[in-house]
Amino acid sequence: MKIEILNAHICDPLNAIDRVDAIYLADTKILSIGEPPSGWQAEQSIDASGLYCIPGLVDIAARLGNSGQTQQKSISSETHAAVSAGITSLVCMPDSKPVIDSAAQLEYVQQHCHSSSHCHVYVIAALTTGLKGDMLSEMAALKQAGCVGVSNVMHPLANNLVLRRAMEYASGQGLTLHYQAMDSALQANGCINEGLAATRMGLIGIPNAAETAAVGVCLALIEHTGARVHFARLSTQRAVHMLELAHSEGLNVSADVAAHQLFLCDDDIPAFDPNFHLLPPLRSADDLAGLRQAINNPIFSAICSDHQPHCADAKLAPFASTQIGASSFETLLPLTLRLVEQGLLNLQQAIALVTYKPAQMLNIDAGSLTAGSSADLCLFDPKQEWTLQANTMRSRGKHSPFLGQRFKGKVKHTFVSGKLVYSES
Amino acid sequence: MQHFLTTESLTLDQLTAILDTAESFINADGSSVKKVPLLRGKTIVNLFFEASTRTRSTFELAAKRLSADILTMNIAASATVKGESLLDTLRNLEAMHVDMFVVRHQDSGAAEFLSQHISPGISVINAGDGRHAHPTQAMLDMFTIRRHKGAFDQLKVTIVGDLLHSRVARSQIHALRTLGAKEIRVVAPRTLMPTQLEGLGVDVYDSVESALSGTDVIITLRLQKERMQGALLPSEREYFQLFGLTSERVALAAKDAIVMHPGPINRGVEISSSVADGEQSVILQQVSYGIAVRMAVMSILAGQ
């Protein structure tokens, strides 16, 4: 199908395009921006006056199943939530039930996604068998089957020797290790940042050192092994400084941060509200300020949603006993735009962090409007304001620390591979 | 007041009303009154997910003296072990037409959680949730202090011991702040001191001697034996040497200082027998005042 989108403000950071123009799609690809191809006759024409047109968002950290499960039903509903939020490529974490730690399991997930997903779904596979932290997964087979990286997510590794060997083996296979830095002994069953909020609520705190100690060990092992490591979901400003230093000394490291970590700190947690039970935890006001100041640093290759949908029961318990995480697809773009409104990034920089930069880090064909690339687009109204409410969230999970908040920037249309998969009704 | 979950959010007037009401249930000699018909026909359920002797039994006595029917459920060994959720347990009991729940649970925030999901019109009293709050204990401590010291505004209060795990200390600190205590000092080994506790308006000490110097009220906290595990402390002996409340240390406080302990006490661990049984100790009075204070909280929640 030949589609033209007219009068949109096109913002494509990779190609440094930032102007009102027309964009032409044919079948699954982007044909051109500006002048129509010769002999062009559109089958569908969309007047996008007043809207921005950006590459579809690339979200490098998501879960599609309720409470970590991957089910056909929730693949459809969650990827629909994703495209309604302008996300056209997302990366599934391996900590589903069952764990994605074998080529067979990965192919099973891919088959389900093929039949019921509304967007491109990629998978980061388990680093160790069952995420148990002691035996390496069959990374070569997993890579062959199409995983875009390996990670033990929030599950601890038995010891630093396993980490070293996992790094060596993964880099030998050309796989990036996505490392969530958390020293499990220092974490000590904590469920919230160690600070006044933890003290006030009598909850066990997780010290910043649980993250920085793990980052320090991992950096030492990167120096030793030369492995390619991406530091996932950073939460402390000290860890960012450590990575900046390592990067400036020539180590090949990158990092991402979940969007909520750029707007909330532990002081913002209403007493025992399980919507705020997140991991890594929301840190101190100082860490929040530090992360926000550092977001334009070259070590950051992505802002992600860290989407974790949960059924209502998963959050119906006292704080520490509730499931970790929130449904975050629908706040990823508006929070990223808020960074622009607050003057921390310009629009190109902000969009880059949710489009081509994560795509480049993952080495996937996504995140730009380059002619010939997959026609994955998001059209949004930058001025429209809306309120996040549980009953209008499209994710099956209705938990978010931002419930009731006003947001600016609303997705109007989303294209995946040249197909209009979402239009605001 | 619909629920009684923490002392943190309560106003001076609310705290004072509880203390004054408790006073009305006490005879001149300090023993609580026999029986009043204030809560006749009401049903109260003691819902204890964690073992307790003194708190549970003083709640029972308080309910009985208010003429309420009270049922005690020790859930630790029953339903939740079978996988029933906290909320399901509550729903089942609610169906028995209960007016008030007294809840103790090992998770911080459990009482708050139940209060948010309970049917309207039913009250929840927090009888201790994890490390978070134990507001009736704190109020009976305030009552004991007021009976001995009168006003709070000139008082120096020192809390000694395992503040990290102590819901009692947190509730005491909030209440003391609102009641206007002049100085609240806390002292513990650093492994048992919560992060940024000074943010609650207390002065943090390392030396028990400095913390006790000239103080008017000494509150010693219980040290549980399992704290030796997990590298929090080397030994009970060293703890007693450094932080144990001995007669010598009590002598550093004001002449008329009182010594308190939320119980149950570990003699020779956090307090010596000579202090626990000594003239300045008001530990047993705390227990008996507990009945009147819990009567006060129950009757206020019932709108009486």
XYZ file of C-alpha atoms in Angstrom:
729
model
C 0.000 0.000 0.000
C 1.233 3.464 -0.909
C 0.747 5.955 1.893
C 1.672 9.615 2.081
C 1.778 11.603 5.280
C 1.572 15.302 4.590
C 2.383 18.408 6.623
C 3.855 16.580 9.614
C 6.772 18.055 11.505
C 9.272 15.311 10.768
C 11.887 14.717 13.424
C 14.463 12.069 12.546
C 17.561 12.492 14.715
C 19.740 9.999 12.845
C 19.342 11.931 9.608
C 19.188 15.330 11.335
C 15.786 16.049 9.818
C 13.697 18.558 11.727
C 11.161 20.253 9.470
C 7.600 20.192 8.208
C 7.536 17.974 5.164
C 5.897 14.996 3.491
C 6.896 11.371 3.932
C 6.087 8.562 1.528
C 5.689 4.895 2.387
C 5.254 1.939 0.085
C 4.466 -1.538 1.328
C 6.724 -2.100 4.334
C 9.373 0.559 3.632
C 9.968 4.264 3.790
C 10.404 5.565 0.235
C 11.386 9.176 0.699
C 10.947 12.420 2.580
C 10.230 15.703 0.758
C 9.655 15.170 -2.950
C 7.344 12.321 -3.944
C 8.907 9.511 -5.973
C 8.303 9.825 -9.707
C 4.885 8.617 -10.800
C 3.688 8.630 -7.161
C 0.033 7.979 -6.624
C -0.993 7.565 -3.012
C -3.601 5.010 -2.035
C -3.954 6.678 1.324
C -3.158 10.239 2.268
C -2.963 11.450 5.832
C -2.954 15.134 6.660
C -0.782 15.340 9.736
C -0.858 19.105 10.231
C 0.122 19.969 13.774
C 1.558 16.523 14.434
C 5.111 15.358 14.817
C 6.248 12.371 12.802
C 9.118 10.464 14.397
C 10.596 6.997 13.936
C 8.639 4.419 15.920
C 10.002 4.124 19.430
C 12.480 1.369 20.294
C 11.993 0.171 23.858
C 14.885 -1.954 25.029
C 13.275 -3.293 28.194
C 9.775 -4.701 28.400
C 7.760 -7.650 29.609
C 4.653 -8.803 27.817
C 3.164 -11.238 30.290
C 1.310 -10.662 33.510
C 3.746 -11.099 36.359
C 6.500 -12.291 34.063
C 4.427 -14.821 32.166
C 4.383 -14.880 28.402
C 0.978 -15.826 27.106
C -0.447 -15.457 23.678
C -3.278 -13.288 24.967
C -1.030 -10.853 26.676
C 1.399 -10.613 23.745
C -1.471 -9.203 21.729
C -2.777 -6.863 24.414
C 0.610 -5.619 25.566
C 1.993 -5.002 22.083
C -1.249 -3.161 21.340
C -0.540 -1.012 24.398
C 2.974 -0.510 23.008
C 1.861 0.681 19.570
C -0.760 2.928 21.137
C 2.208 4.576 22.841
C 4.186 4.878 19.604
C 6.502 1.956 20.344
C 7.157 -0.124 17.222
C 10.078 -2.271 18.374
C 10.456 -3.659 21.844
C 12.784 -6.029 23.573
C 11.401 -8.706 25.851
C 13.324 -9.659 28.935
C 14.060 -13.351 29.554
C 12.446 -13.495 33.008
C 9.097 -14.805 31.814
C 7.594 -18.109 32.846
C 9.167 -20.239 31.533
C 12.492 -18.453 31.355
C 13.764 -17.766 27.829
C 17.011 -19.668 28.209
C 16.973 -22.024 25.236
C 16.639 -21.725 21.482
C 13.441 -23.778 21.644
C 11.862 -21.436 24.165
C 12.995 -18.397 22.192
C 11.497 -19.806 18.992
C 8.263 -20.570 20.817
C 8.003 -16.952 21.938
C 8.888 -15.741 18.439
C 6.148 -17.901 16.926
C 3.559 -16.477 19.286
C 4.772 -12.978 18.557
C 4.666 -13.640 14.846
C 1.014 -14.579 15.021
C -0.265 -12.095 17.576
C 2.126 -9.207 18.037
C 1.271 -5.714 16.797
C 4.900 -4.596 16.624
C 8.421 -5.961 16.224
C 9.404 -7.999 19.248
C 13.014 -8.846 20.014
C 14.273 -10.965 22.860
C 17.147 -10.709 25.268
C 17.851 -14.267 26.331
C 18.859 -15.576 29.719
C 22.557 -15.469 30.501
C 22.350 -18.528 32.720
C 20.123 -21.582 32.676
C 16.844 -20.778 34.364
C 18.408 -17.454 35.393
C 19.789 -19.431 38.304
C 23.153 -17.785 38.035
C 25.478 -20.762 37.874
C 25.372 -22.501 34.466
C 25.765 -20.623 31.186
C 22.886 -20.762 28.749
C 23.532 -22.033 25.207
C 24.345 -18.586 23.927
C 25.471 -19.628 20.469
C 22.168 -21.407 19.845
C 20.271 -18.463 21.306
C 22.094 -16.071 19.043
C 21.408 -18.302 16.074
C 17.733 -18.251 17.027
C 17.809 -14.461 17.022
C 18.295 -13.092 20.516
C 19.659 -9.527 20.569
C 21.605 -9.858 23.792
C 21.887 -11.834 26.995
C 21.080 -10.855 30.543
C 20.442 -12.315 33.958
C 18.094 -9.376 34.552
C 17.643 -8.889 38.304
C 18.613 -12.445 39.165
C 21.984 -12.673 40.902
C 24.951 -14.599 39.565
C 26.508 -17.129 41.909
C 29.767 -15.215 42.094
C 32.137 -12.990 40.146
C 33.770 -15.947 38.463
C 30.479 -16.817 36.780
C 30.200 -13.181 35.708
C 33.713 -13.264 34.254
C 33.081 -16.464 32.331
C 29.675 -15.317 31.128
C 31.275 -12.115 29.827
C 34.029 -14.005 28.066
C 31.676 -16.517 26.515
C 29.118 -13.931 25.435
C 31.717 -11.691 23.839
C 33.153 -14.686 22.001
C 29.708 -15.137 20.482
C 29.421 -11.451 19.645
C 26.614 -11.005 22.157
C 26.209 -7.919 24.298
C 25.727 -8.602 27.985
C 22.926 -6.457 29.413
C 23.958 -6.142 33.011
C 21.658 -4.944 35.769
C 24.102 -3.965 38.444
C 22.919 -5.112 41.840
C 25.008 -6.778 44.518
C 22.478 -9.208 45.906
C 24.128 -9.488 49.314
C 24.045 -5.721 49.743
C 20.508 -5.668 48.379
C 19.651 -7.832 51.401
C 15.949 -8.323 50.612
C 15.508 -4.589 50.352
C 12.514 -3.229 48.488
C 13.076 0.545 48.505
C 15.985 2.968 48.446
C 17.933 3.088 51.708
C 17.110 6.529 53.017
C 14.634 8.488 55.077
C 11.589 7.088 53.252
C 12.712 3.527 54.051
C 13.392 4.483 57.644
C 10.028 6.204 57.990
C 8.077 3.252 56.588
C 10.190 0.623 58.286
C 11.009 -1.005 54.954
C 14.364 -2.621 54.237
C 16.486 -0.265 52.176
C 18.761 -1.044 49.246
C 21.917 1.066 49.531
C 23.377 2.860 46.505
C 26.456 0.736 47.092
C 24.516 -2.341 45.954
C 24.593 -0.778 42.485
C 27.988 0.920 42.543
C 29.800 -2.097 43.995
C 28.398 -4.279 41.209
C 29.303 -1.656 38.585
C 32.839 -1.517 39.984
C 33.302 -5.285 39.799
C 31.845 -5.424 36.306
C 34.106 -2.612 35.075
C 37.131 -4.448 36.430
C 36.051 -7.549 34.528
C 35.404 -5.571 31.333
C 38.967 -4.291 31.545
C 40.119 -7.851 31.969
C 37.945 -9.575 29.364
C 37.242 -6.834 26.837
C 33.603 -7.915 26.856
C 30.862 -5.671 25.486
C 28.570 -4.737 28.360
C 25.486 -2.573 28.433
C 24.540 -1.366 31.904
C 20.799 -1.654 32.177
C 18.459 0.444 34.367
C 20.959 2.619 36.196
C 19.600 4.338 39.275
C 22.488 6.109 41.018
C 24.458 9.153 39.913
C 27.656 7.611 41.250
C 27.300 4.638 38.880
C 26.833 7.097 36.014
C 30.062 8.870 36.998
C 31.909 5.550 37.142
C 30.727 4.686 33.640
C 31.545 8.149 32.312
C 35.077 7.727 33.583
C 35.394 4.215 32.136
C 34.030 5.487 28.820
C 36.470 8.369 28.752
C 39.285 5.888 29.294
C 38.168 3.986 26.229
C 36.032 1.166 27.614
C 33.190 0.164 25.330
C 30.306 0.644 27.770
C 26.799 1.982 27.369
C 23.841 2.379 29.670
C 20.140 2.996 29.855
C 17.733 4.335 32.377
C 14.042 3.689 32.905
C 11.984 6.812 32.217
C 10.481 6.852 35.717
C 13.982 7.121 37.225
C 14.286 10.553 35.603
C 11.211 11.951 37.328
C 10.652 10.278 40.669
C 12.638 9.766 43.843
C 11.974 7.929 47.075
C 10.540 11.058 48.699
C 7.715 10.861 46.157
C 6.489 7.467 47.339
C 3.109 7.791 49.070
C 2.998 5.604 52.190
C 3.281 1.972 51.093
C 1.884 2.594 47.599
C 2.766 -0.597 45.677
C 2.675 1.289 42.349
C 6.052 2.620 43.468
C 7.533 -0.812 44.216
C 10.178 -0.804 41.496
C 13.616 -2.324 41.037
C 16.103 -0.755 41.019
C 14.267 1.365 43.548
C 13.484 5.029 43.114
C 16.585 6.656 44.587
C 17.211 9.862 46.505
C 16.466 13.366 45.270
C 20.226 13.819 44.717
C 20.416 10.737 42.507
C 17.381 11.892 40.584
C 19.012 15.256 39.933
C 22.289 13.558 38.993
C 20.648 11.198 36.505
C 18.723 14.052 34.920
C 21.863 16.125 34.528
C 23.715 13.178 32.984
C 21.039 12.057 30.541
C 22.760 13.772 27.613
C 26.039 11.994 28.339
C 27.260 9.722 25.521
C 27.188 6.655 27.765
C 23.389 6.707 27.636
C 22.095 4.869 24.606
C 18.501 4.586 25.711
C 15.634 5.663 27.872
C 13.368 2.642 28.283
C 9.980 1.886 29.752
C 10.925 -1.151 31.881
C 7.293 -2.122 31.304
C 6.129 -4.859 33.681
C 2.395 -5.495 33.532
C 0.813 -7.120 36.566
C -2.650 -8.376 37.349
C -4.475 -6.629 40.183
C -3.681 -9.404 42.678
C 0.049 -8.950 42.206
C -0.120 -5.595 43.961
C -2.719 -6.513 46.606
C -0.450 -7.013 49.574
C 1.741 -5.013 51.917
C 4.439 -3.147 49.949
C 7.383 -5.542 50.244
C 5.242 -8.555 49.344
C 3.930 -7.060 46.104
C 5.300 -7.795 42.644
C 7.956 -5.437 41.365
C 7.341 -3.083 38.468
C 4.689 -1.048 36.708
C 3.030 -0.733 33.317
C 5.084 1.898 31.574
C 4.671 1.791 27.795
C 2.126 4.578 27.829
C 4.307 7.008 29.761
C 7.568 6.465 27.824
C 7.041 9.068 25.093
C 5.343 11.746 27.216
C 8.036 11.471 29.897
C 10.746 11.712 27.229
C 9.024 14.808 25.832
C 8.855 16.253 29.328
C 12.679 16.218 29.402
C 12.531 18.565 26.404
C 9.936 20.809 28.000
C 12.087 20.959 31.138
C 15.108 21.977 29.077
C 17.323 18.963 29.785
C 17.462 17.821 26.165
C 16.457 19.261 22.821
C 13.836 17.380 20.860
C 16.374 15.652 18.594
C 18.427 14.458 21.551
C 15.361 13.207 23.390
C 13.889 11.348 20.416
C 17.314 9.851 19.649
C 17.311 8.159 23.060
C 14.084 6.314 22.310
C 14.743 5.581 18.613
C 18.031 5.184 16.750
C 20.383 5.049 19.726
C 18.803 1.979 21.316
C 18.415 0.454 17.835
C 22.131 0.926 17.135
C 23.046 -0.493 20.522
C 20.888 -3.567 19.753
C 22.088 -3.649 16.152
C 18.561 -3.842 14.748
C 17.004 -2.142 11.712
C 14.840 0.406 13.458
C 14.796 3.886 14.870
C 15.185 6.085 11.800
C 13.263 7.385 8.779
C 16.079 6.584 6.357
C 14.772 5.754 2.882
C 14.621 2.017 2.493
C 14.246 1.237 6.178
C 11.202 -0.373 7.760
C 8.246 2.023 7.777
C 7.878 2.202 11.551
C 6.483 5.600 12.476
C 4.842 7.390 15.318
C 2.702 10.483 14.791
C 1.911 12.445 17.898
C 0.260 15.679 18.889
C 2.843 17.552 20.979
C 0.253 19.853 22.559
C -2.530 17.502 23.543
C -2.811 16.975 27.271
C -4.256 13.895 28.883
C -4.452 12.170 32.249
C -3.130 8.689 32.969
C -5.980 6.679 34.430
C -6.125 2.982 35.257
C -9.393 2.495 33.413
C -8.075 3.952 30.169
C -4.643 2.311 30.228
C -4.331 -0.147 27.368
C -1.938 -2.475 29.143
C -3.575 -5.307 31.033
C -1.527 -4.134 33.981
C -3.071 -1.043 35.575
C -0.226 -0.111 37.882
C 1.827 3.036 37.436
C 3.465 5.510 39.778
C 2.070 8.216 37.502
C -1.629 7.380 37.864
C -3.682 10.544 37.953
C -0.897 12.690 36.482
C -1.322 15.027 33.540
C 0.830 14.407 30.480
C 1.504 16.388 27.354
C 1.984 14.667 24.003
C -0.471 12.122 22.647
C 0.145 9.447 20.032
C -2.327 9.729 17.129
C -1.143 7.130 14.619
C 1.429 4.349 14.669
C 2.756 2.485 11.641
C 4.610 -0.797 11.831
C 6.201 -2.036 8.587
C 4.070 0.383 6.598
C 0.833 -0.758 8.188
C -1.322 1.548 10.262
C -1.549 -0.497 13.468
C -2.961 2.195 15.704
C -5.058 5.310 15.290
C -6.520 7.219 18.171
C -10.263 6.796 17.961
C -10.710 8.912 63.431
C -11.620 5.850 61.382
C -8.418 3.826 61.882
C -5.443 3.955 64.227
C -2.421 3.006 62.135
C 0.490 5.227 63.103
C 1.321 8.130 65.366
C 2.997 9.923 62.481
C 0.052 11.782 61.035
C -1.759 12.534 64.291
C -2.143 16.063 65.612
C -1.309 17.269 69.087
C -5.032 17.457 69.825
C -5.590 13.867 68.737
C -2.691 12.573 70.815
C -3.816 14.585 73.823
C -7.384 13.323 73.444
C -6.152 9.727 73.598
C -4.083 10.441 76.713
C -6.970 12.306 78.388
C -9.454 9.551 77.565
C -7.063 6.931 78.937
C -6.794 9.014 82.095
C -10.563 8.776 82.495
C -10.307 4.986 82.615
C -7.728 5.002 85.412
C -8.416 5.031 89.125
C -6.560 7.319 91.469
C -4.190 4.508 92.375
C -3.260 3.927 88.756
C -5.173 0.712 88.176
C -7.710 0.689 85.372
C -11.434 0.817 86.036
C -13.451 -2.325 86.069
C -16.002 -2.418 83.348
C -17.823 0.227 81.325
C -20.561 -0.438 78.779
C -19.175 1.828 76.041
C -18.694 -0.857 73.388
C -21.525 -3.206 74.360
C -22.698 -5.193 71.337
C -19.547 -4.482 69.330
C -17.369 -7.282 68.012
C -13.619 -6.886 67.935
C -11.236 -9.366 66.359
C -7.609 -9.602 67.378
C -5.868 -10.653 64.177
C -2.355 -11.732 65.081
C -0.104 -12.915 62.267
C 2.881 -12.710 64.576
C 3.248 -14.049 68.087
C 2.498 -11.717 70.966
C 1.610 -12.164 74.597
C 1.367 -8.786 76.222
C -0.045 -6.727 73.392
C -2.640 -9.348 72.514
C -3.760 -9.903 76.091
C -3.971 -6.211 76.953
C -6.095 -5.639 73.852
C -8.332 -8.497 75.025
C -8.639 -7.029 78.482
C -9.253 -3.547 77.114
C -12.059 -4.836 74.885
C -13.628 -6.774 77.724
C -13.555 -3.764 80.033
C -15.381 -1.831 77.346
C -17.970 -4.654 77.262
C -17.179 -5.613 73.659
C -17.059 -9.188 72.411
C -13.530 -10.095 71.431
C -12.192 -12.981 69.437
C -8.485 -13.652 69.081
C -7.172 -15.311 65.944
C -3.575 -16.452 65.789
C -3.153 -16.691 62.061
C 0.566 -17.369 62.055
C -0.087 -21.071 62.177
C -3.273 -21.377 60.144
C -4.715 -19.814 57.019
C -1.783 -17.948 55.528
C 0.328 -21.071 55.739
C -2.216 -22.676 53.423
C -1.631 -19.932 50.883
C -4.622 -17.755 51.674
C -3.781 -14.126 51.004
C -3.951 -11.502 53.688
C -6.890 -9.944 51.901
C -8.821 -13.229 51.680
C -8.325 -13.795 55.389
C -9.727 -10.345 56.031
C -12.733 -10.859 53.729
C -13.641 -14.086 55.479
C -13.543 -12.459 58.881
C -15.398 -9.393 57.651
C -18.240 -11.703 56.685
C -18.621 -12.409 60.408
C -19.780 -8.803 60.938
C -16.867 -7.470 62.870
C -16.725 -3.817 63.987
C -13.024 -3.499 64.621
C -9.839 -5.371 63.775
C -6.702 -5.266 65.868
C -3.927 -6.360 63.533
C -0.376 -7.430 64.096
C 1.623 -8.493 61.054
C 5.266 -9.031 60.199
C 5.123 -6.819 57.072
C 5.562 -3.065 57.319
C 2.443 -1.435 55.917
C 0.149 -4.418 56.578
C -2.306 -2.472 58.748
C -2.382 0.399 56.274
C -3.010 -2.102 53.464
C -5.922 -3.702 55.318
C -7.428 -0.331 56.179
C -7.470 0.563 52.481
C -9.320 -2.590 51.508
C -11.688 -3.054 54.404
C -15.409 -2.368 54.151
C -16.458 1.115 55.175
C -17.399 1.458 58.802
C -14.932 -1.126 60.095
C -11.938 0.188 62.006
C -8.390 -1.125 61.971
C -6.040 -0.725 64.912
C -2.396 -1.363 64.187
C -0.927 -3.586 66.891
C 2.464 -3.644 65.200
C 3.429 -3.917 61.511
C 6.935 -5.046 60.644
C 9.417 -2.329 61.501
C 6.976 0.446 60.751
C 4.693 1.319 63.646
C 3.275 0.198 66.956
C 1.162 3.205 67.834
C -0.738 1.890 70.874
C 2.566 0.923 72.500
C 3.906 4.396 71.790
C 0.775 5.972 73.272
C 0.979 3.944 76.453
C 4.602 5.035 76.703
C 3.529 8.669 76.277
C 0.872 8.101 78.914
C 3.470 6.683 81.307
C 5.791 9.615 80.661
C 3.027 12.170 81.168
C 1.914 10.534 84.428
C 5.459 10.778 85.781
C 6.701 13.970 84.203
C 3.662 16.094 83.473
C 4.471 18.299 80.506
C 6.662 17.218 77.571
C 8.182 20.539 76.576
C 11.177 20.416 78.914
C 11.858 16.710 78.520
C 14.968 15.041 77.235
C 14.203 11.500 76.135
C 16.828 8.902 75.221
C 16.020 5.763 73.242
C 18.707 3.083 73.514
C 19.022 -0.055 71.432
C 17.927 -1.774 68.260
C 16.260 1.137 66.485
C 16.691 -0.483 63.081
C 14.130 -3.203 63.726
C 11.975 -1.222 66.142
C 8.446 -0.214 65.194
C 8.026 0.958 68.781
C 10.856 3.487 68.504
C 9.508 4.941 65.267
C 6.067 5.439 66.774
C 7.542 6.906 69.961
C 9.644 9.374 67.990
C 6.641 10.688 66.019
C 4.532 10.997 69.167
C 7.287 12.666 71.183
C 7.882 15.175 68.379
C 4.224 16.124 68.168
C 3.860 16.299 71.956
C 6.781 18.739 71.965
C 9.592 16.890 73.713
C 12.590 19.198 73.997
C 15.183 16.672 72.908
C 14.966 13.143 71.545
C 18.241 11.265 71.562
C 18.830 7.882 69.993
C 21.818 5.635 70.481
C 22.688 2.223 69.070
C 25.522 0.375 67.402
C 25.669 1.770 63.868
C 24.544 -1.569 62.468
C 21.252 -1.187 64.336
C 20.659 2.486 63.513
C 18.318 3.214 60.573
C 19.682 5.417 57.778
C 18.974 9.131 58.122
C 17.001 8.698 61.331
C 17.934 12.294 62.160
C 15.457 13.166 59.413
C 12.693 12.284 61.878
C 13.899 15.000 64.230
C 16.157 13.129 66.615
C 19.792 13.503 67.653
C 21.868 10.433 66.834
C 24.609 9.354 69.258
C 27.320 6.700 69.162
C 28.120 6.839 72.877
C 25.488 5.634 75.284
C 27.094 7.678 78.079
C 26.701 10.945 76.160
C 23.183 10.026 75.138
C 22.134 9.348 78.722
C 23.768 12.397 80.247
C 21.139 14.514 81.983
C 18.220 12.788 80.290
C 14.755 12.636 81.899
C 13.372 9.503 80.269
C 15.336 6.397 79.268
C 13.668 3.963 76.885
C 15.535 0.707 76.325
C 14.600 -1.445 73.367
C 14.560 -5.195 73.232
C 17.468 -6.887 71.486
C 16.386 -10.049 69.729
C 18.794 -12.937 69.823
C 18.715 -13.460 66.062
C 20.538 -10.132 65.628
C 23.801 -11.966 66.256
C 23.266 -13.557 62.856
C 23.835 -11.515 59.730
C 26.863 -9.759 61.220
C 24.847 -7.052 62.954
C 26.514 -7.641 66.308
C 29.406 -9.760 67.571
C 27.844 -11.016 70.805
C 25.282 -10.311 73.492
C 28.123 -9.841 75.909
C 29.736 -7.076 73.911
C 26.347 -5.460 73.353
C 25.670 -5.393 77.073
C 29.134 -3.976 77.737
C 28.614 -1.152 75.262
C 24.889 -0.446 75.414
C 23.398 -2.405 78.304
C 21.470 -0.257 80.764
C 23.294 -0.610 84.066
C 22.901 1.292 87.320
C 26.116 3.170 86.560
C 24.734 4.361 83.267
C 21.328 5.254 84.700
C 23.206 7.409 87.227
C 24.341 9.620 84.323
C 20.735 10.642 83.691
C 18.751 13.172 85.669
C 18.218 12.187 89.312
C 14.510 11.569 88.796
C 14.819 9.923 85.373
C 12.444 7.066 84.638
C 13.439 3.835 82.890
C 11.075 2.291 80.352
C 11.064 -0.824 78.181
C 8.369 -2.022 75.783
C 8.986 -5.621 76.836
C 9.582 -8.461 76.883
C 12.934 -7.762 78.503
C 16.176 -9.694 78.090
C 17.894 -9.357 81.438
C 21.634 -9.049 81.109
C 21.388 -8.244 77.400
C 19.886 -4.787 77.061
C 19.147 -4.103 80.709
C 20.509 -5.309 84.034
C 18.141 -6.773 86.594
C 19.068 -4.085 89.070
C 17.760 -1.427 86.675
C 14.740 -3.400 85.439
C 13.597 -4.011 88.999
C 15.001 -0.772 90.399
C 13.289 2.291 91.806
C 13.428 4.259 88.588
C 11.892 1.485 86.504
C 8.287 2.018 85.371
C 8.237 -1.064 83.132
C 5.345 -2.803 84.869
C 3.293 0.391 84.995
C 3.657 0.575 81.224
C 1.914 -2.784 80.993
C -0.989 -1.825 83.207
C -1.421 1.574 81.522
C -1.536 -0.350 78.255
C -5.050 -1.488 79.061
C -6.398 2.019 79.656
C -4.679 3.439 76.593
C -6.031 0.670 74.366
C -9.487 1.231 75.866
C -9.102 4.893 74.948
C -8.128 4.155 71.346
C -10.942 1.638 70.888
C -13.587 3.902 72.354
C -12.448 6.896 70.284
C -12.581 4.824 67.087
C -16.044 3.598 68.055
C -17.106 7.219 68.348
C -17.673 7.032 72.097
